[in-house]
Coordinates of C-alpha atoms and ligand atoms in Angstrom, one line a residue:
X1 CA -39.0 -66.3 1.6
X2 CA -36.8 -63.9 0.2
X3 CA -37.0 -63.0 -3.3
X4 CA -33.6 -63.6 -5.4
X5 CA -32.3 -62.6 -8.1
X6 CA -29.0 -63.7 -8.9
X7 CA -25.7 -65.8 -7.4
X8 CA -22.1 -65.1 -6.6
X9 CA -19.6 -67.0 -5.0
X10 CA -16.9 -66.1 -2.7
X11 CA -13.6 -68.7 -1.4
X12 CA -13.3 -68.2 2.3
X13 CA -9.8 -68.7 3.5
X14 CA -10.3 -72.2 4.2
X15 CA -10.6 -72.8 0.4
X16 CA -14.6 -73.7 1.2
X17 CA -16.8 -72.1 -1.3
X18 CA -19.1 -69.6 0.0
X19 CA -22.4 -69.0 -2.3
X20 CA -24.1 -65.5 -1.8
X21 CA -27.3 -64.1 -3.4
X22 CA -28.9 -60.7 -3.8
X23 CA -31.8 -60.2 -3.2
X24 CA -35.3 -57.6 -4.8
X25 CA -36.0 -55.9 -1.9
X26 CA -35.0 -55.6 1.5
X27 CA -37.5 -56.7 3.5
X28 CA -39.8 -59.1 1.4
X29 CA -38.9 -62.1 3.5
X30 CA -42.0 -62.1 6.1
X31 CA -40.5 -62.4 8.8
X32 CA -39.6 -59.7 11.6
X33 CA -37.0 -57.9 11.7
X34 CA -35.5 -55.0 13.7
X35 CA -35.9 -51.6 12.1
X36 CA -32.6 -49.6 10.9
X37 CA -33.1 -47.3 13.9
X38 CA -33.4 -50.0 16.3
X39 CA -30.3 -51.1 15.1
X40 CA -28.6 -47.6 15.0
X41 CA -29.5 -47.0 18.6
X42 CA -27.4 -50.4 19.9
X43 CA -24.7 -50.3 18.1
X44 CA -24.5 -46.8 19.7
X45 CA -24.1 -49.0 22.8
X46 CA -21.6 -51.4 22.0
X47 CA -19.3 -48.2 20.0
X48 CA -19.5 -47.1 24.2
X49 CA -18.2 -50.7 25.7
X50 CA -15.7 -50.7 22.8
X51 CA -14.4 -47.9 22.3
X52 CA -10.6 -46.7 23.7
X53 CA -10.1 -43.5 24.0
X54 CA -6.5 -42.2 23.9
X55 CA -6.7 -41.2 27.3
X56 CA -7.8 -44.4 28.7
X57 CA -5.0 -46.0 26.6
X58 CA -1.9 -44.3 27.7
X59 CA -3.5 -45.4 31.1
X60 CA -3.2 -49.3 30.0
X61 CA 0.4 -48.6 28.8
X62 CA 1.5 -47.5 31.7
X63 CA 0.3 -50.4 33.9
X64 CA 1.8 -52.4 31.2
X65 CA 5.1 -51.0 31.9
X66 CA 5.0 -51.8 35.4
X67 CA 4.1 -55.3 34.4
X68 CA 7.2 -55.7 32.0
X69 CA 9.6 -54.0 34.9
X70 CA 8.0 -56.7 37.7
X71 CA 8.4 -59.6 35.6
X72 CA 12.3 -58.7 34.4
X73 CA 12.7 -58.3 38.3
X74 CA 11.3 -61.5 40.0
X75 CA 10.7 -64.7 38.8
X76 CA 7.2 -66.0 38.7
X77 CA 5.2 -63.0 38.0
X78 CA 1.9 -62.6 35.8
X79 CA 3.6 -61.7 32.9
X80 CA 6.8 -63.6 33.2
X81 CA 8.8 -61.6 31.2
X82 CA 11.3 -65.6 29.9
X83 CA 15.1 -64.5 28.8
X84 CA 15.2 -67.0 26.2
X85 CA 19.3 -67.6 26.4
X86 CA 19.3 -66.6 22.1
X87 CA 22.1 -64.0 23.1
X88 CA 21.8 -61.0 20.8
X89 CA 20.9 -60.6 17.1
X90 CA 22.4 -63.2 14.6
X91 CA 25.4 -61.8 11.9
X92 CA 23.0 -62.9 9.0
X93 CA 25.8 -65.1 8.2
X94 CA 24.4 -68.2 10.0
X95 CA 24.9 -71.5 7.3
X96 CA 23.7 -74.9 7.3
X97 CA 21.0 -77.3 7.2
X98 CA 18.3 -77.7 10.5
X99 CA 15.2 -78.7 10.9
X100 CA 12.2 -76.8 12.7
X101 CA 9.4 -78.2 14.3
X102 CA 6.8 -75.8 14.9
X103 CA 3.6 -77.2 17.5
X104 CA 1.6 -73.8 16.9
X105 CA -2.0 -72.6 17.9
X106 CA -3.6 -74.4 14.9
X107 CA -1.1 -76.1 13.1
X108 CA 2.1 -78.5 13.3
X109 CA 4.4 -77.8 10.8
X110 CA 7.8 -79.2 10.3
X111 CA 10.0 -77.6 7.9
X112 CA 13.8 -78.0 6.5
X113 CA 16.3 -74.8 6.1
X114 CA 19.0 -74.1 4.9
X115 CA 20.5 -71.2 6.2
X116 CA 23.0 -69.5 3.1
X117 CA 24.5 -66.8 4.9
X118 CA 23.8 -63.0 3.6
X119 CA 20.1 -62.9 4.9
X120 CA 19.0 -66.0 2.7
X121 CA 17.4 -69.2 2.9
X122 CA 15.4 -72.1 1.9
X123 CA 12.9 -73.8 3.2
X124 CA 10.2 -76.9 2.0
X125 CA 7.9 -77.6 4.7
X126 CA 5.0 -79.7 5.6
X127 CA 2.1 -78.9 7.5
X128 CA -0.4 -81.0 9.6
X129 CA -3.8 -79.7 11.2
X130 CA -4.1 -79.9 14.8
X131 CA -8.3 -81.5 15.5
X132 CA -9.4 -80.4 18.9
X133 CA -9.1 -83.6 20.4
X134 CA -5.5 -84.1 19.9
X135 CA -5.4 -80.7 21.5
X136 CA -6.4 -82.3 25.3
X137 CA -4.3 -85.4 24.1
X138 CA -1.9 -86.7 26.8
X139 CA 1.3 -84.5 26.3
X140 CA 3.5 -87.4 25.6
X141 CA 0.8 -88.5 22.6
X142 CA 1.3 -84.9 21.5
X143 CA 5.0 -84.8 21.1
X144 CA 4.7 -89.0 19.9
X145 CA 2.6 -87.3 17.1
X146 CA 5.4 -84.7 16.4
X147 CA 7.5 -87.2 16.6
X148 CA 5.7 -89.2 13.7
X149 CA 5.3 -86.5 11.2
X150 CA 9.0 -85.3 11.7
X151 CA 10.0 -89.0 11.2
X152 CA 7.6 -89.5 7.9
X153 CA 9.1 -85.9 6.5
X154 CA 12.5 -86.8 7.0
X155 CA 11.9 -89.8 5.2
X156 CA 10.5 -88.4 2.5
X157 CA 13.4 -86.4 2.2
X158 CA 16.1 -89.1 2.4
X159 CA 14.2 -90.6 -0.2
X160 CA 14.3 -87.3 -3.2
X161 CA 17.5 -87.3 -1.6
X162 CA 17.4 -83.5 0.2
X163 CA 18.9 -85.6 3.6
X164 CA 21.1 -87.8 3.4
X165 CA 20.6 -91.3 5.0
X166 CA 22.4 -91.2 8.7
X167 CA 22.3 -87.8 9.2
X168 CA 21.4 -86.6 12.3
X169 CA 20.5 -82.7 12.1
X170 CA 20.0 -79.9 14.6
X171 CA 16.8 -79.1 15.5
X172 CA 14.8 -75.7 16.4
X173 CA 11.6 -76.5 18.3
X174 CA 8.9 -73.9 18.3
X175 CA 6.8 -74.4 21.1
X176 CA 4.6 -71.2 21.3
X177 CA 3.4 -71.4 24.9
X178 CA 4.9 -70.1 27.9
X179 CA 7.9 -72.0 29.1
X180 CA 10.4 -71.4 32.4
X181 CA 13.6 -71.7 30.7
X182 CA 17.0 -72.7 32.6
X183 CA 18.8 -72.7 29.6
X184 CA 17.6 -72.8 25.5
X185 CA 17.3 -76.5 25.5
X186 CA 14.9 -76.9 28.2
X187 CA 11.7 -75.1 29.0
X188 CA 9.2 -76.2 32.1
X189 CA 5.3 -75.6 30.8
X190 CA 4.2 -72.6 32.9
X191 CA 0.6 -73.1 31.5
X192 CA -1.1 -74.0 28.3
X193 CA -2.9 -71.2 26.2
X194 CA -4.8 -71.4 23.2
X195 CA -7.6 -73.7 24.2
X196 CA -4.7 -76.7 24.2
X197 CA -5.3 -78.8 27.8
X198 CA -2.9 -81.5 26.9
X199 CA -2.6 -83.7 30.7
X200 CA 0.7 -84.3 32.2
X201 CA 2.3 -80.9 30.6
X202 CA 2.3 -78.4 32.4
X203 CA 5.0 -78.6 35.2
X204 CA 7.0 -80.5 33.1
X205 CA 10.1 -79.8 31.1
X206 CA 9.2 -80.1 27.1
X207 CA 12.2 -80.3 25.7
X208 CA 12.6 -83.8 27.9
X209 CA 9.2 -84.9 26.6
X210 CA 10.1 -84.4 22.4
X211 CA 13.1 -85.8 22.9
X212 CA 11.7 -89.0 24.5
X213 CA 9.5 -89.4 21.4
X214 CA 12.0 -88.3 19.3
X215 CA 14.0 -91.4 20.3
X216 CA 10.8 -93.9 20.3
X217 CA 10.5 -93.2 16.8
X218 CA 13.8 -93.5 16.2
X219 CA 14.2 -89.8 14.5
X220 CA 17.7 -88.8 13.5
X221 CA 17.1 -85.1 15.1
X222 CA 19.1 -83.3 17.9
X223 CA 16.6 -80.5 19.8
X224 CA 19.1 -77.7 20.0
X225 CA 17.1 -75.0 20.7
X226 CA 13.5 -74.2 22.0
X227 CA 12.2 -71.4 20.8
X228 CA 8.9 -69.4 21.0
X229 CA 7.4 -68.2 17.7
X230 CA 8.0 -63.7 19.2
X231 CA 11.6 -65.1 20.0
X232 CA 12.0 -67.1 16.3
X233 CA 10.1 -64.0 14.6
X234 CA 12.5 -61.6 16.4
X235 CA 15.5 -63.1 15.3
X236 CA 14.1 -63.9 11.6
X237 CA 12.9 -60.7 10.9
X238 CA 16.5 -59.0 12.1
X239 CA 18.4 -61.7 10.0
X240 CA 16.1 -59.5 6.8
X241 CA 15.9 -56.3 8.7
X242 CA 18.4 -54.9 11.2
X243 CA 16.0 -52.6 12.0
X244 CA 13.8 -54.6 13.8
X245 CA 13.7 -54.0 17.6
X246 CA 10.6 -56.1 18.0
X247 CA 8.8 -58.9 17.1
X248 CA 5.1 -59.8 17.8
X249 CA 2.3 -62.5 17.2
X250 CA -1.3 -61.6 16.6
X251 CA -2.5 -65.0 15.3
X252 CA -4.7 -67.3 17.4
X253 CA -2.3 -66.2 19.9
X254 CA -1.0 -62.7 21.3
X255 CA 2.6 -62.6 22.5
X256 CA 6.0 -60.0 21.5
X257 CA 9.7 -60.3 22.1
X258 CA 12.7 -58.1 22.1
X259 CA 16.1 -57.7 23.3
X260 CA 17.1 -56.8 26.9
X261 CA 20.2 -55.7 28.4
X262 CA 21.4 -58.5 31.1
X263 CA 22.7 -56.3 33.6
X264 CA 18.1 -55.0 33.6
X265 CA 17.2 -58.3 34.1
X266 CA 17.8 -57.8 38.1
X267 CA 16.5 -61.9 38.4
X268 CA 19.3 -63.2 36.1
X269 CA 21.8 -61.9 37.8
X270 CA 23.3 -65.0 39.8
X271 CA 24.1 -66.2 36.3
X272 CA 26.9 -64.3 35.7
X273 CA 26.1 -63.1 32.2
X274 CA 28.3 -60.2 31.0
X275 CA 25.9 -57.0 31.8
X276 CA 25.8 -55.6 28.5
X277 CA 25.5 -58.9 26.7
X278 CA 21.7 -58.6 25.1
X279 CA 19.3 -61.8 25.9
X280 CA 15.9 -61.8 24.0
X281 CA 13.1 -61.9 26.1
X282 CA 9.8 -63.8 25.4
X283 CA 7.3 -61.6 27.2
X284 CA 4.5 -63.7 27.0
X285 CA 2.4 -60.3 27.0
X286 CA -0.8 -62.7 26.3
X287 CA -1.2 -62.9 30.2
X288 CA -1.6 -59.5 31.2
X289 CA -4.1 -58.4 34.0
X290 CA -4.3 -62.0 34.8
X291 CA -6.1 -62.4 37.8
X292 CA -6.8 -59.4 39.2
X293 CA -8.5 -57.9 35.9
X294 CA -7.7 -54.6 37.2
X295 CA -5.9 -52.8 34.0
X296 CA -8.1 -53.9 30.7
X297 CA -11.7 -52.6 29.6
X298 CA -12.9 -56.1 29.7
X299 CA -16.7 -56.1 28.4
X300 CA -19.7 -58.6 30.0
X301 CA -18.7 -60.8 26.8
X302 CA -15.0 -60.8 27.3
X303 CA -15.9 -62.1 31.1
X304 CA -18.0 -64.9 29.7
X305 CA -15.3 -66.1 27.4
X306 CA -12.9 -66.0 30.3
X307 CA -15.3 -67.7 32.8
X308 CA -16.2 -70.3 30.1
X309 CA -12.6 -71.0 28.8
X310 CA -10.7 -74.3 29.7
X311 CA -8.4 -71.3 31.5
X312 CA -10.1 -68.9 33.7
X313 CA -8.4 -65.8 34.7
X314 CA -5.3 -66.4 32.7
X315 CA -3.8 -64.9 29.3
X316 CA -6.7 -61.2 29.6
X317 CA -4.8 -59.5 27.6
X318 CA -4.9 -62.2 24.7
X319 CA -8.4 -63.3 25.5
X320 CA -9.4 -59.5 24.1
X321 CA -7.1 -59.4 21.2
X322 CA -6.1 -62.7 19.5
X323 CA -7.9 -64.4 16.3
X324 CA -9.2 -67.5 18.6
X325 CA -11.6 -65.0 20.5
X326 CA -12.7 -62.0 18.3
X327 CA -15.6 -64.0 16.3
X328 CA -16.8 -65.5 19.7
X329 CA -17.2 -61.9 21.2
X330 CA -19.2 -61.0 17.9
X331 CA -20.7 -64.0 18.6
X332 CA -22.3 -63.6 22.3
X333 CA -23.6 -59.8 21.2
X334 CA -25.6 -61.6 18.5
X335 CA -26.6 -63.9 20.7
X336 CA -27.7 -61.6 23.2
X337 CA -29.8 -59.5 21.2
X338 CA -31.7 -62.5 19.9
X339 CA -32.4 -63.3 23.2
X340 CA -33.6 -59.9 24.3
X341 CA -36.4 -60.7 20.8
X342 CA -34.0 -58.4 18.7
X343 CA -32.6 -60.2 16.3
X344 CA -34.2 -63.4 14.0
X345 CA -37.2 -63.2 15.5
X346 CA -39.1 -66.2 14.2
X347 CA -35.7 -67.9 12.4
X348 CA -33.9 -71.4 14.0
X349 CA -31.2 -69.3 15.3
X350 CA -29.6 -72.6 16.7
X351 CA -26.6 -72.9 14.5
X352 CA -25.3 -69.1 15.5
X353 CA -26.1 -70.2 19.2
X354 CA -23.0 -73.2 19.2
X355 CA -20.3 -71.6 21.0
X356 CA -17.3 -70.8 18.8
X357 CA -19.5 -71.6 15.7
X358 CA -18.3 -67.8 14.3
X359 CA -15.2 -67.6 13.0
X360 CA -12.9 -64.5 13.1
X361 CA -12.6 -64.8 9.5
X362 CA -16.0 -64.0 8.8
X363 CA -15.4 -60.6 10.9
X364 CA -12.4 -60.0 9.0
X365 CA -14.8 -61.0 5.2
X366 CA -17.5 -59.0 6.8
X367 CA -15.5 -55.6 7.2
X368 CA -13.9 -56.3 3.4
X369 CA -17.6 -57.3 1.8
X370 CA -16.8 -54.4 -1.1
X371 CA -20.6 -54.8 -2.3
X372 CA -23.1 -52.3 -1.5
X373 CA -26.0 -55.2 -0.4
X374 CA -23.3 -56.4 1.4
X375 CA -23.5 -59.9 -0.1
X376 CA -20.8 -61.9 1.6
X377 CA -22.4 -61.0 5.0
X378 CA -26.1 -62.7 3.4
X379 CA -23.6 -65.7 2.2
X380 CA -21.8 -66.3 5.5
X381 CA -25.5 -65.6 7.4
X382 CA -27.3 -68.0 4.9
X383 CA -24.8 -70.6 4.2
X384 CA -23.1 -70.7 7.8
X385 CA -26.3 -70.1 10.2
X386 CA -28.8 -70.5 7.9
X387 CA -30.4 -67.2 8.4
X388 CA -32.1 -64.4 6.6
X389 CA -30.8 -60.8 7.3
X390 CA -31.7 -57.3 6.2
X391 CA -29.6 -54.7 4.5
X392 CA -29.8 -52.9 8.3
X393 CA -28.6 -56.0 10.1
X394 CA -25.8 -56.8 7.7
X395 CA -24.6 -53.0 8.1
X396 CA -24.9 -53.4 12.2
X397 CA -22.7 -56.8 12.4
X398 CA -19.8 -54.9 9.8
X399 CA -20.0 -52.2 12.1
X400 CA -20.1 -54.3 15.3
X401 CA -17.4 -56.6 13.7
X402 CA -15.4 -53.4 13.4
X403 CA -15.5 -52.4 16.5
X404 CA -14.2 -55.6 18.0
X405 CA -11.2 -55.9 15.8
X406 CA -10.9 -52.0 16.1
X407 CA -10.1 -52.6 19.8
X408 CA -7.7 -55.2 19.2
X409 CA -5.7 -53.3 17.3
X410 CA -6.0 -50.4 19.5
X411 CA -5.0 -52.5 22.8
X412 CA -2.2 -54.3 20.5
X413 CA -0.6 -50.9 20.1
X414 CA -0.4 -50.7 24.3
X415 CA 1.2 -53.8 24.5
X416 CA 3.5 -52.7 21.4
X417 CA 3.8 -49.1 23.4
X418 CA 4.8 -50.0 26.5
X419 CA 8.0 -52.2 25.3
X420 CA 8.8 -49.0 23.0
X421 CA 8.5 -46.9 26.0
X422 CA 10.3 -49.2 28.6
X423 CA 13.3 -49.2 26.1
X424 CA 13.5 -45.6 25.0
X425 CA 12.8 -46.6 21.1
X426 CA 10.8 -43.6 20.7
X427 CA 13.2 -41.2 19.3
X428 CA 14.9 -42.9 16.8
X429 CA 11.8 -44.9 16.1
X430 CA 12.1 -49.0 15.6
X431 CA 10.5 -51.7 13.2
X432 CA 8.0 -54.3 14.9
X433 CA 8.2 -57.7 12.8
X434 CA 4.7 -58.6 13.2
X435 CA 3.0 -62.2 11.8
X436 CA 0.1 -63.9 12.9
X437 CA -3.4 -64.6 11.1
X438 CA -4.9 -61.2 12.3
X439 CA -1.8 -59.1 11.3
X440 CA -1.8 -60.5 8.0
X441 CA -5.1 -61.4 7.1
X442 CA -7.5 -59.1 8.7
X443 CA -8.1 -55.8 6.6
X444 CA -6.9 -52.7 8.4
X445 CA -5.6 -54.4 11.3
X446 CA -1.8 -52.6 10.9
X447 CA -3.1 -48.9 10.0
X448 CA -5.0 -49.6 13.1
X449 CA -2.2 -50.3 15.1
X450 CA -0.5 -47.6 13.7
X451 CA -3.0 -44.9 14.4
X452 CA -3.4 -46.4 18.6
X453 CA 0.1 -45.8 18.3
X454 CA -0.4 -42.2 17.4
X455 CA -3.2 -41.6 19.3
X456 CA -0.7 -42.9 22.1
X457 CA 2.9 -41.1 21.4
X458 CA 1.3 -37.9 19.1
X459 CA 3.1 -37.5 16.3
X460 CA 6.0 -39.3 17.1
X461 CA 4.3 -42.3 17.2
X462 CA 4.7 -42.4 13.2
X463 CA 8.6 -43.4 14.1
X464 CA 6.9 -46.9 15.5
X465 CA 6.6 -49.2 12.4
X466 CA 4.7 -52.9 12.2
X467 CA 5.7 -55.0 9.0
X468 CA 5.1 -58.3 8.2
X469 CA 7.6 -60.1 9.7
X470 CA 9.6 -63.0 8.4
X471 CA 9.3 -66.7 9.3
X472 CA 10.0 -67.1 12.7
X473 CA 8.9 -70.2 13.8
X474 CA 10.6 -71.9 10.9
X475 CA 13.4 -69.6 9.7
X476 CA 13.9 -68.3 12.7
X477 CA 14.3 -71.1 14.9
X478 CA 16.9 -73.0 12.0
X479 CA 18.8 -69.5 12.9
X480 CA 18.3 -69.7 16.9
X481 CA 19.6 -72.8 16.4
X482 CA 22.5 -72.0 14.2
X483 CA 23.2 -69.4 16.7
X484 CA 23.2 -71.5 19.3
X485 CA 25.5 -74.2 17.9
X486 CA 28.2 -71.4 17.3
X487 CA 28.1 -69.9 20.8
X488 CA 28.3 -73.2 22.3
X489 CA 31.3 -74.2 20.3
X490 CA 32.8 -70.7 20.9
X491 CA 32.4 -71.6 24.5
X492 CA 30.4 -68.9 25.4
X493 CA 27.7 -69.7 28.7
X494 CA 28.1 -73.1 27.4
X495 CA 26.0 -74.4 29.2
X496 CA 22.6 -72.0 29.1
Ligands
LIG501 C1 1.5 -68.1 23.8 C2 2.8 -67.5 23.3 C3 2.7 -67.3 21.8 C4 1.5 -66.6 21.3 C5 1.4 -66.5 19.8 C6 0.3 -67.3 23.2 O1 -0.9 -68.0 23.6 O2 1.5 -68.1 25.2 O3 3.9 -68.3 23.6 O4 3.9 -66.6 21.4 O5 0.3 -67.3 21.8 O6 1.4 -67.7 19.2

């Protein structure tokens, strides 16, 4: 057994205490292990299969472009490119009282703003936890469960008397998974993402489905407005920051938003929508080089997350970038190299071999370990998996987890690339509203972005600026729906 010789403790982001030890000496513990030069000459392998050069990524933001252009011009394509009907950017004078219910990734979370006009707000909110199993639920027991928590929150609030009894308020859902929209109250399930495989969903209109739970339970709410959390951070982060041209997600999730022109969406046009009115558009960028997997450097381990997923072929582009896979991807290279007698040789590696067992937290701890023995790596190793590793092993998954995330952020800045180049933003440079777990939890993520940006546009890729974005899934969809009230009463496409 290893020697130790003292005890820290670290709180992960799930508030769980995480012990960690140091340790005498590095290699005291018996048991075999790989030798720093072993370990220097794969990771030299893996810096090869993750690596993106600049080269190789103006290449990806050019099919990207394509992709974008195809999907604003037919309906039905692989990245389907919604208009969302939230016409153009809000005054920052939107008032009033709404409620938000937000059915994210990992989360529900239903919230009450008040809009004050000037840029300000208020929120309280509550938040539920989503387990797996409600996650393959029947849809209907999905949105009944909404339904419920709305209803016990409202409640809760009549009672310290925020609403008042009898009041029926406007409602912004957030329902962050591709949607066909005819208009902003309705929205047909194109697929579910995520690792969500809810039954009698998909194919069916949403917004239809709440509100039939809505009235079961008897919930003084009016859906107004369905909103995706890209569209909802869009239109938050403007209400802050005029600036803002786009909005995007890196969270469990991958998706961005912007504005369009009307008269350049060529499969709108029957509508008859003033050309230069501007529509956001939900690009549900997550699902690029679906299918035909011709476009993205997709690894042996990002195939066997694909073929394994509840969703084969669909949402690549996510499936490389977003918080739900990166620890898996670490995951099957650890795994791999304990089968090929590697790694743990003579350790119960059973725990590390669970599928999904390591989360992209610990990659993001990993890469900000500030200690020289790297000591959170021996907590999350011990205390997680249960096994021993030396200072050389600890240094190859931080550089390994770097690498992964590294690529995320690098492929991010494509996706975040192409919209800048589709619309011109180059030259007088734009702000990206960006939220999401990743963006604002995982260290270096941003500058990342930022430098695949430069590495993309040269120097003129500094004009290209990700900040944290505001609310959008709460905020912003009390303000889609604010907006939305006040363009229907104004009469304006009344009825999109
Ligand atoms: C969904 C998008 C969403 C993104 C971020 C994706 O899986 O398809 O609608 O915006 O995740 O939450």
């Amino acid at each position: 057994m290893a020697s130790r010789r003292g005890s820290t403790s670290v709180i992960l982001p799930s508030g769980q205490t995480l012990p960690s030890y140091t340790r005498s000496s590095e290699d005291d513990d018996g048991l075999p292990h790989a030798t720093k030069k072993k370990m220097a000459d794969h990771l030299r392998k893996y810096e090869a299969l993750f690596t993106l050069t600049p080269q190789r990524m103006r290449i990806v933001v050019e099919a990207f472009k394509e992709s974008l252009e195809l999907g604003l011009a037919k309906h039905g394509q692989v990245v389907p490119m919604i208009p969302t009907y939230v016409f153009g950017w809000p005054t920052g004078q939107e008032t009033g009282s709404y409620l938000a219910v937000d059915l994210g990734g990992t989360n529900l979370r239903v919230c009450l703003v008040t809009l004050q006009g000037d840029g300000k707000f208020e929120i309280t909110q509550s938040k539920y936890r989503l387990t797996e199993e409600q996650k393959q639920e029947d849809g209907q027991i999905l949105f009944d469960f909404c339904a419920e928590c709305l209803k016990a929150f409202i409640d809760s609030n009549i009672e310290s008397g925020v609403i008042e009894k009898d009041q029926v308020l406007p409602l912004g859902f957030t329902f962050s998974y591709p949607c066909a929209q005819e208009r902003i109250d309705h929205g047909v399930l194109i697929r579910w993402t995520k690792g969500f495989g809810s039954p009698n969903t998909e194919g069916h209109d949403v917004v239809a489905m709440f509100r039939k739970s809505l009235a079961k339970h008897s919930v003084p709410a009016e859906v107004v407005a369905l909103t995706c959390d890209t569209t909802g951070t869009l239109i938050a982060s403007h209400y802050v920051n005029p600036k803002t041209r786009i909005a995007c997600i890196f969270g469990t999730g991958c998706n961005a938003a912007y504005m369009e022109r009307a008269g350049d969406i060529p499969k709108i046009q029957e509508l008859g929508i003033d050309p230069n009115a501007e529509i956001a558009i939900n690009c549900e960028w997550g699902a690029f080089d679906s299918f035909e997997h011709e476009n993205l450097p997709r690894t042996k381990y990002d195939i066997i997350i694909d073929e394994t997923s509840n969703k084969p072929g669909e949402q690549a582009f996510e499936k490389l970038i977003s918080g739900r896979y990166l620890g898996e991807i670490l995951r099957l290279i650890i795994c791999e190299l304990i089968d090929e007698g590697v790694l743990f040789l003579g350790q119960n590696t059973y725990k590390v071999e669970i599928a999904y067992s390591f989360d992209t937290a610990f990659l993001s701890l990993m890469e900000s370990d500030p200690t020289d023995e790297l000591l959170m790596i021996i907590g999350i190793f011990s205390h997680f998996f249960a096994l021993e590793t030396t200072l050389a092993e600890r240094q190859f998954f931080r550089a390994l987890a770097k690498l992964v995330a590294r690529r995320a952020a690098r492929l991010s800045a494509c996706g975040i690339a192409a919209i800048v180049s589709k619309m011109n933003y180059l030259e007088d440079g734009c702000a990206v509203g960006a939220d999401g777990s990743l963006y604002n939890k995982y260290p270096g993520f941003a500058e990342r972005i930022h430098e695949g940006l430069q590495d993309i546009f040269g120097e003129k890729g500094k004009t290209i600026v990700t900040y944290h974005a505001e609310d959008g899934s709460g905020i912003g969809s009390a303000i889609v729906a604010a907006m939305t009230k006040a363009r229907r009463d104004a009469g304006l496409y009344p009825t999109l």
